[in-house]
Amino acid sequence: MKRALPENKGRIYLDYAATTPVDHAVARAMRPYFGTRFGNAGSVHSFGQEAIAALDAARERIATALGADFREVIFTGSATEANNVVLRGVVKRFRELFPERTPELVVSSIEHESVLETCRDLERDGVAVRSVPVTREGVLDMRALKAALGPGTVLVSVMHANNEIGTVQPVREIADLVRTARGVSAFPLFHTDAVQAFQYLPCDPQATGADLITISAHKLYGPKGIGVLYARRELGAKRGTGTLTITSESALQPIITGGGQEFGLRSGTENVPLIVGAAEAIIRAAALRAREARRVGELRDVFWKKIRAAWPGAQLNGSIANRLPNNLNVWFPGRRAEELLIHLDRRGIAVSSGAACSARSLTPSYVIQALGFSRERARESVRFTLGRQTTTMELDKTARVLDEIKKKKH
C-alpha cells in the first residue's frame, strides 16, 4: 500500500529556488488552452488560427518585457533544453563554418548541471572546454576568464546568479570582455543562464549585454515544462574589409529537427497552454521584481540574524553582498544536511541541500567545493530560499525549530 503524502496546509516552503507554485493569474491564463482552445498552431483552420494568435501574443509579450525583437524569443521544453540548444547549437554551427578548427567553450566552475554535463558530453566529441574558477565568495575570477579566452573560443556561458548559493555574477562586465575578445570575428558569443536571477534582477539584453539568455517559467510562478531562450537576432562583426552578419538562426544550429517550428531552431508542436502561462509569469515577475526583491531581502536578512542566534557556529556559503535577496546557503558545522532536512521536514518545513536536479543522489555540492571548501562542509550545508508566500511568522518558526535541533543530541 502506498504511503499517503502529507497535506501542504500549514507547512512551510523554503525551497523556492527549486520550483514555485503556479500563480492563480497564470493558471487562469492557461486554462482555456487546455480545453476549448485546444488547436494546433500549425493548422490553418479556425482552431489553429486561435492557437497561433495566442502563441504570437505570448511571444510578443515576452519580447516587449525583454526589450527584444519578436523573432528573438524561442520557446523550448525547459531551461535545460534551452541551455543545450545554446551549447550544442553554437558548436555545431562553428564546426560548419570552420571545420578545420577545434571549438572551445568557456564556462564557470559553478554552472548548473545542464551546462556542465552538456560540456562533458561535448568534450567526448572533441570540443575543448575551459572551466573558470570562482573566488571564495563565489564570484567569477575575471582575470582567469580573460586568460581563458582564445582564438578558438566560440561561447562563454556564465550564469547570472547561482542556483545553490545565490551569488550574482558581473554579467555586464563579462559581456564587455567577450565583445572585446570577439574583435573581427562573430565569435565568441556570450550566454547567461538567468533562471534564478530573472525574478529579482534586470535580465534583459540591454542590462546583461548577453547574446543568449535562458529563462525558466517554473522558477517564476509559472508552469513546468517550458523554457524561454532569448537569441540576439543580429550578431555582426567586421571581417577583413567586409562585414560578417550572423543571425540567431544561423549562429545556432537546431538540435531537434522536424517541422521547423520556432524559426527553425526547435521543432515540435508548440505547447500553447504552457507558452501562454510562461508569458503571464514573466510579465508578472518583471512587474513585481523591485518590490519583491526589497521585501524578501529584508526578510532574509532578519532570518539570517535569527539563524546565527540559534546556531552561533553557522556560516554563510558565498557572498552576502553579491547575492540574490531570497537566498541563504548555510553551513551547520558537525551536522549533516540530510539529517537537518529530515528534522525540518518532520516539523513541516521544506528546505534543500542544494540543486533540486541532484537532490536525490545526496552527493556533496560541487558548487560549495568550487569555492575552496571541503566535501565535509558541502555535506553540512543547507539552502533556504524565500518566495512570494514567505512570511515573518514562517521564518520565526523555522529559526525556533533550528534552535531545538541544535540542542538535541546527535
PDB file of C-alpha atoms in Angstrom, residues 124-311:
ATOM      1  CA  ARG A 124      33.851  13.487 -25.515  1.00  0.00           C
ATOM      2  CA  ASP A 125      33.034  14.678 -29.024  1.00  0.00           C
ATOM      3  CA  GLY A 126      36.275  16.640 -29.353  1.00  0.00           C
ATOM      4  CA  VAL A 127      35.205  20.057 -28.067  1.00  0.00           C
ATOM      5  CA  ALA A 128      37.663  21.846 -25.770  1.00  0.00           C
ATOM      6  CA  VAL A 129      36.144  23.098 -22.510  1.00  0.00           C
ATOM      7  CA  ARG A 130      37.798  25.599 -20.183  1.00  0.00           C
ATOM      8  CA  SER A 131      36.454  25.944 -16.639  1.00  0.00           C
ATOM      9  CA  VAL A 132      36.964  29.329 -14.988  1.00  0.00           C
ATOM     10  CA  PRO A 133      37.316  29.329 -11.179  1.00  0.00           C
ATOM     11  CA  VAL A 134      35.392  31.499  -8.745  1.00  0.00           C
ATOM     12  CA  THR A 135      36.552  33.292  -5.622  1.00  0.00           C
ATOM     13  CA  ARG A 136      35.887  32.089  -2.078  1.00  0.00           C
ATOM     14  CA  GLU A 137      32.683  34.135  -2.237  1.00  0.00           C
ATOM     15  CA  GLY A 138      31.508  32.506  -5.467  1.00  0.00           C
ATOM     16  CA  VAL A 139      32.209  35.383  -7.854  1.00  0.00           C
ATOM     17  CA  LEU A 140      33.913  34.669 -11.179  1.00  0.00           C
ATOM     18  CA  ASP A 141      37.659  35.321 -11.355  1.00  0.00           C
ATOM     19  CA  MET A 142      37.724  37.895 -14.156  1.00  0.00           C
ATOM     20  CA  ARG A 143      41.480  37.630 -14.749  1.00  0.00           C
ATOM     21  CA  ALA A 144      41.134  33.872 -15.168  1.00  0.00           C
ATOM     22  CA  LEU A 145      38.260  34.437 -17.596  1.00  0.00           C
ATOM     23  CA  LYS A 146      40.335  36.819 -19.686  1.00  0.00           C
ATOM     24  CA  ALA A 147      43.187  34.298 -19.766  1.00  0.00           C
ATOM     25  CA  ALA A 148      40.802  31.510 -20.826  1.00  0.00           C
ATOM     26  CA  LEU A 149      39.609  33.320 -23.948  1.00  0.00           C
ATOM     27  CA  GLY A 150      41.408  32.301 -27.116  1.00  0.00           C
ATOM     28  CA  PRO A 151      41.044  32.300 -30.906  1.00  0.00           C
ATOM     29  CA  GLY A 152      39.028  29.082 -30.769  1.00  0.00           C
ATOM     30  CA  THR A 153      36.548  30.272 -28.143  1.00  0.00           C
ATOM     31  CA  VAL A 154      33.047  30.044 -29.600  1.00  0.00           C
ATOM     32  CA  LEU A 155      30.950  30.622 -26.494  1.00  0.00           C
ATOM     33  CA  VAL A 156      31.265  31.902 -22.943  1.00  0.00           C
ATOM     34  CA  SER A 157      28.476  30.666 -20.649  1.00  0.00           C
ATOM     35  CA  VAL A 158      28.238  32.169 -17.163  1.00  0.00           C
ATOM     36  CA  MET A 159      25.049  32.053 -15.112  1.00  0.00           C
ATOM     37  CA  HIS A 160      23.652  35.377 -13.909  1.00  0.00           C
ATOM     38  CA  ALA A 161      23.060  34.031 -10.389  1.00  0.00           C
ATOM     39  CA  ASN A 162      23.864  30.645  -8.904  1.00  0.00           C
ATOM     40  CA  ASN A 163      21.037  28.263  -8.072  1.00  0.00           C
ATOM     41  CA  GLU A 164      22.661  26.913  -4.894  1.00  0.00           C
ATOM     42  CA  ILE A 165      24.478  29.803  -3.221  1.00  0.00           C
ATOM     43  CA  GLY A 166      22.716  32.707  -4.932  1.00  0.00           C
ATOM     44  CA  THR A 167      25.858  34.635  -5.841  1.00  0.00           C
ATOM     45  CA  VAL A 168      25.394  37.166  -8.626  1.00  0.00           C
ATOM     46  CA  GLN A 169      27.972  37.416 -11.404  1.00  0.00           C
ATOM     47  CA  PRO A 170      29.133  40.658 -13.082  1.00  0.00           C
ATOM     48  CA  VAL A 171      27.456  39.708 -16.346  1.00  0.00           C
ATOM     49  CA  ARG A 172      27.723  43.142 -17.951  1.00  0.00           C
ATOM     50  CA  GLU A 173      31.478  43.187 -17.327  1.00  0.00           C
ATOM     51  CA  ILE A 174      31.727  39.659 -18.723  1.00  0.00           C
ATOM     52  CA  ALA A 175      29.746  40.684 -21.809  1.00  0.00           C
ATOM     53  CA  ASP A 176      32.084  43.633 -22.439  1.00  0.00           C
ATOM     54  CA  LEU A 177      35.129  41.378 -22.104  1.00  0.00           C
ATOM     55  CA  VAL A 178      33.655  38.828 -24.517  1.00  0.00           C
ATOM     56  CA  ARG A 179      32.767  41.538 -27.017  1.00  0.00           C
ATOM     57  CA  THR A 180      36.337  42.845 -26.906  1.00  0.00           C
ATOM     58  CA  ALA A 181      37.676  39.318 -27.438  1.00  0.00           C
ATOM     59  CA  ARG A 182      35.321  38.885 -30.385  1.00  0.00           C
ATOM     60  CA  GLY A 183      37.187  41.519 -32.351  1.00  0.00           C
ATOM     61  CA  VAL A 184      36.801  40.892 -36.079  1.00  0.00           C
ATOM     62  CA  SER A 185      35.009  37.566 -35.678  1.00  0.00           C
ATOM     63  CA  ALA A 186      31.392  36.688 -34.940  1.00  0.00           C
ATOM     64  CA  PHE A 187      32.634  34.519 -32.063  1.00  0.00           C
ATOM     65  CA  PRO A 188      32.722  34.108 -29.115  1.00  0.00           C
ATOM     66  CA  LEU A 189      29.100  34.607 -28.158  1.00  0.00           C
ATOM     67  CA  PHE A 190      28.036  35.262 -24.566  1.00  0.00           C
ATOM     68  CA  HIS A 191      25.284  33.209 -22.921  1.00  0.00           C
ATOM     69  CA  THR A 192      23.877  33.659 -19.443  1.00  0.00           C
ATOM     70  CA  ASP A 193      21.529  31.318 -17.618  1.00  0.00           C
ATOM     71  CA  ALA A 194      19.149  33.760 -15.905  1.00  0.00           C
ATOM     72  CA  VAL A 195      16.825  31.121 -14.455  1.00  0.00           C
ATOM     73  CA  GLN A 196      17.392  32.154 -10.826  1.00  0.00           C
ATOM     74  CA  ALA A 197      18.132  35.827 -11.449  1.00  0.00           C
ATOM     75  CA  PHE A 198      15.117  36.854 -13.523  1.00  0.00           C
ATOM     76  CA  GLN A 199      12.751  37.230 -10.596  1.00  0.00           C
ATOM     77  CA  TYR A 200      14.989  39.685  -8.742  1.00  0.00           C
ATOM     78  CA  LEU A 201      17.372  41.316 -11.236  1.00  0.00           C
ATOM     79  CA  PRO A 202      17.063  43.017 -14.639  1.00  0.00           C
ATOM     80  CA  CYS A 203      17.881  40.246 -17.115  1.00  0.00           C
ATOM     81  CA  ASP A 204      17.141  41.894 -20.438  1.00  0.00           C
ATOM     82  CA  PRO A 205      19.780  42.041 -23.213  1.00  0.00           C
ATOM     83  CA  GLN A 206      20.470  45.712 -22.515  1.00  0.00           C
ATOM     84  CA  ALA A 207      21.191  45.104 -18.811  1.00  0.00           C
ATOM     85  CA  THR A 208      23.209  41.911 -19.266  1.00  0.00           C
ATOM     86  CA  GLY A 209      24.836  42.512 -22.640  1.00  0.00           C
ATOM     87  CA  ALA A 210      24.244  38.835 -23.390  1.00  0.00           C
ATOM     88  CA  ASP A 211      23.704  37.384 -26.860  1.00  0.00           C
ATOM     89  CA  LEU A 212      21.761  34.435 -25.451  1.00  0.00           C
ATOM     90  CA  ILE A 213      19.656  34.306 -22.266  1.00  0.00           C
ATOM     91  CA  THR A 214      17.884  31.324 -20.666  1.00  0.00           C
ATOM     92  CA  ILE A 215      14.688  31.764 -18.621  1.00  0.00           C
ATOM     93  CA  SER A 216      12.505  29.164 -16.867  1.00  0.00           C
ATOM     94  CA  ALA A 217       8.794  29.687 -16.186  1.00  0.00           C
ATOM     95  CA  HIS A 218       8.505  27.353 -13.208  1.00  0.00           C
ATOM     96  CA  LYS A 219      11.002  29.434 -11.219  1.00  0.00           C
ATOM     97  CA  LEU A 220       8.702  32.436 -11.800  1.00  0.00           C
ATOM     98  CA  TYR A 221       5.361  31.033 -10.555  1.00  0.00           C
ATOM     99  CA  GLY A 222       4.659  29.631 -13.991  1.00  0.00           C
ATOM    100  CA  PRO A 223       4.244  26.069 -15.300  1.00  0.00           C
ATOM    101  CA  LYS A 224       6.906  23.387 -15.501  1.00  0.00           C
ATOM    102  CA  GLY A 225       7.894  22.035 -18.905  1.00  0.00           C
ATOM    103  CA  ILE A 226       8.507  25.330 -20.685  1.00  0.00           C
ATOM    104  CA  GLY A 227      11.719  27.289 -21.176  1.00  0.00           C
ATOM    105  CA  VAL A 228      12.420  30.546 -22.964  1.00  0.00           C
ATOM    106  CA  LEU A 229      15.588  31.365 -24.878  1.00  0.00           C
ATOM    107  CA  TYR A 230      16.448  34.882 -25.955  1.00  0.00           C
ATOM    108  CA  ALA A 231      18.715  34.704 -29.020  1.00  0.00           C
ATOM    109  CA  ARG A 232      20.021  38.028 -30.299  1.00  0.00           C
ATOM    110  CA  ARG A 233      18.915  38.273 -33.911  1.00  0.00           C
ATOM    111  CA  GLU A 234      21.915  40.025 -35.418  1.00  0.00           C
ATOM    112  CA  LEU A 235      25.483  39.299 -34.417  1.00  0.00           C
ATOM    113  CA  GLY A 236      27.573  41.371 -36.775  1.00  0.00           C
ATOM    114  CA  ALA A 237      31.338  41.824 -36.790  1.00  0.00           C
ATOM    115  CA  LYS A 238      33.813  43.205 -39.266  1.00  0.00           C
ATOM    116  CA  ARG A 239      35.886  40.600 -41.010  1.00  0.00           C
ATOM    117  CA  GLY A 240      38.723  41.900 -43.129  1.00  0.00           C
ATOM    118  CA  THR A 241      37.317  44.668 -45.299  1.00  0.00           C
ATOM    119  CA  GLY A 242      33.768  43.362 -45.168  1.00  0.00           C
ATOM    120  CA  THR A 243      31.163  42.621 -42.546  1.00  0.00           C
ATOM    121  CA  LEU A 244      30.020  39.184 -41.436  1.00  0.00           C
ATOM    122  CA  THR A 245      26.427  39.266 -40.240  1.00  0.00           C
ATOM    123  CA  ILE A 246      25.163  36.225 -38.404  1.00  0.00           C
ATOM    124  CA  THR A 247      21.545  35.928 -37.305  1.00  0.00           C
ATOM    125  CA  SER A 248      20.409  33.857 -34.348  1.00  0.00           C
ATOM    126  CA  GLU A 249      19.047  31.281 -36.788  1.00  0.00           C
ATOM    127  CA  SER A 250      22.463  30.884 -38.393  1.00  0.00           C
ATOM    128  CA  ALA A 251      24.608  31.254 -35.251  1.00  0.00           C
ATOM    129  CA  LEU A 252      22.692  28.342 -33.730  1.00  0.00           C
ATOM    130  CA  GLN A 253      22.047  25.067 -35.457  1.00  0.00           C
ATOM    131  CA  PRO A 254      18.953  23.192 -34.214  1.00  0.00           C
ATOM    132  CA  ILE A 255      19.435  20.100 -32.073  1.00  0.00           C
ATOM    133  CA  ILE A 256      15.804  18.980 -32.561  1.00  0.00           C
ATOM    134  CA  THR A 257      14.722  18.847 -36.195  1.00  0.00           C
ATOM    135  CA  GLY A 258      11.344  18.246 -37.770  1.00  0.00           C
ATOM    136  CA  GLY A 259       8.641  20.714 -38.738  1.00  0.00           C
ATOM    137  CA  GLY A 260      10.840  23.780 -38.340  1.00  0.00           C
ATOM    138  CA  GLN A 261       8.881  25.473 -35.573  1.00  0.00           C
ATOM    139  CA  GLU A 262      10.446  28.301 -33.540  1.00  0.00           C
ATOM    140  CA  PHE A 263      12.047  29.841 -36.630  1.00  0.00           C
ATOM    141  CA  GLY A 264      13.753  26.532 -37.376  1.00  0.00           C
ATOM    142  CA  LEU A 265      15.570  26.374 -34.033  1.00  0.00           C
ATOM    143  CA  ARG A 266      13.280  23.984 -32.141  1.00  0.00           C
ATOM    144  CA  SER A 267      10.926  21.662 -33.989  1.00  0.00           C
ATOM    145  CA  GLY A 268       7.842  20.181 -32.382  1.00  0.00           C
ATOM    146  CA  THR A 269       4.220  21.212 -31.946  1.00  0.00           C
ATOM    147  CA  GLU A 270       4.127  24.312 -29.787  1.00  0.00           C
ATOM    148  CA  ASN A 271       2.738  23.760 -26.278  1.00  0.00           C
ATOM    149  CA  VAL A 272       0.347  26.706 -26.354  1.00  0.00           C
ATOM    150  CA  PRO A 273      -1.044  26.430 -22.780  1.00  0.00           C
ATOM    151  CA  LEU A 274       2.434  26.428 -21.249  1.00  0.00           C
ATOM    152  CA  ILE A 275       3.664  29.171 -23.571  1.00  0.00           C
ATOM    153  CA  VAL A 276       0.720  31.379 -22.574  1.00  0.00           C
ATOM    154  CA  GLY A 277       1.465  30.596 -18.918  1.00  0.00           C
ATOM    155  CA  ALA A 278       5.148  31.388 -19.342  1.00  0.00           C
ATOM    156  CA  ALA A 279       4.338  34.789 -20.824  1.00  0.00           C
ATOM    157  CA  GLU A 280       1.975  35.650 -17.980  1.00  0.00           C
ATOM    158  CA  ALA A 281       4.531  34.506 -15.377  1.00  0.00           C
ATOM    159  CA  ILE A 282       7.347  36.518 -16.963  1.00  0.00           C
ATOM    160  CA  ILE A 283       5.237  39.678 -17.213  1.00  0.00           C
ATOM    161  CA  ARG A 284       4.142  39.385 -13.574  1.00  0.00           C
ATOM    162  CA  ALA A 285       7.661  38.619 -12.341  1.00  0.00           C
ATOM    163  CA  ALA A 286       9.038  41.678 -14.108  1.00  0.00           C
ATOM    164  CA  ALA A 287       6.266  43.880 -12.688  1.00  0.00           C
ATOM    165  CA  LEU A 288       6.808  42.627  -9.116  1.00  0.00           C
ATOM    166  CA  ARG A 289      10.604  42.461  -9.328  1.00  0.00           C
ATOM    167  CA  ALA A 290      11.676  45.586  -7.417  1.00  0.00           C
ATOM    168  CA  ARG A 291       9.054  45.250  -4.691  1.00  0.00           C
ATOM    169  CA  GLU A 292       9.671  41.540  -4.101  1.00  0.00           C
ATOM    170  CA  ALA A 293      13.446  41.988  -4.091  1.00  0.00           C
ATOM    171  CA  ARG A 294      13.135  44.548  -1.286  1.00  0.00           C
ATOM    172  CA  ARG A 295      10.591  42.526   0.676  1.00  0.00           C
ATOM    173  CA  VAL A 296      12.346  39.155   0.620  1.00  0.00           C
ATOM    174  CA  GLY A 297      15.736  40.810   1.095  1.00  0.00           C
ATOM    175  CA  GLU A 298      14.562  42.357   4.351  1.00  0.00           C
ATOM    176  CA  LEU A 299      13.040  39.050   5.479  1.00  0.00           C
ATOM    177  CA  ARG A 300      16.200  37.160   4.518  1.00  0.00           C
ATOM    178  CA  ASP A 301      18.500  39.486   6.477  1.00  0.00           C
ATOM    179  CA  VAL A 302      16.409  39.213   9.656  1.00  0.00           C
ATOM    180  CA  PHE A 303      16.179  35.431   9.216  1.00  0.00           C
ATOM    181  CA  TRP A 304      19.961  35.159   8.910  1.00  0.00           C
ATOM    182  CA  LYS A 305      20.392  37.013  12.220  1.00  0.00           C
ATOM    183  CA  LYS A 306      17.961  34.600  13.863  1.00  0.00           C
ATOM    184  CA  ILE A 307      19.771  31.568  12.442  1.00  0.00           C
ATOM    185  CA  ARG A 308      23.055  32.854  13.842  1.00  0.00           C
ATOM    186  CA  ALA A 309      21.441  33.471  17.231  1.00  0.00           C
ATOM    187  CA  ALA A 310      20.022  29.930  17.260  1.00  0.00           C
ATOM    188  CA  TRP A 311      23.183  28.353  15.830  1.00  0.00           C
TER     189      TRP A 311
END
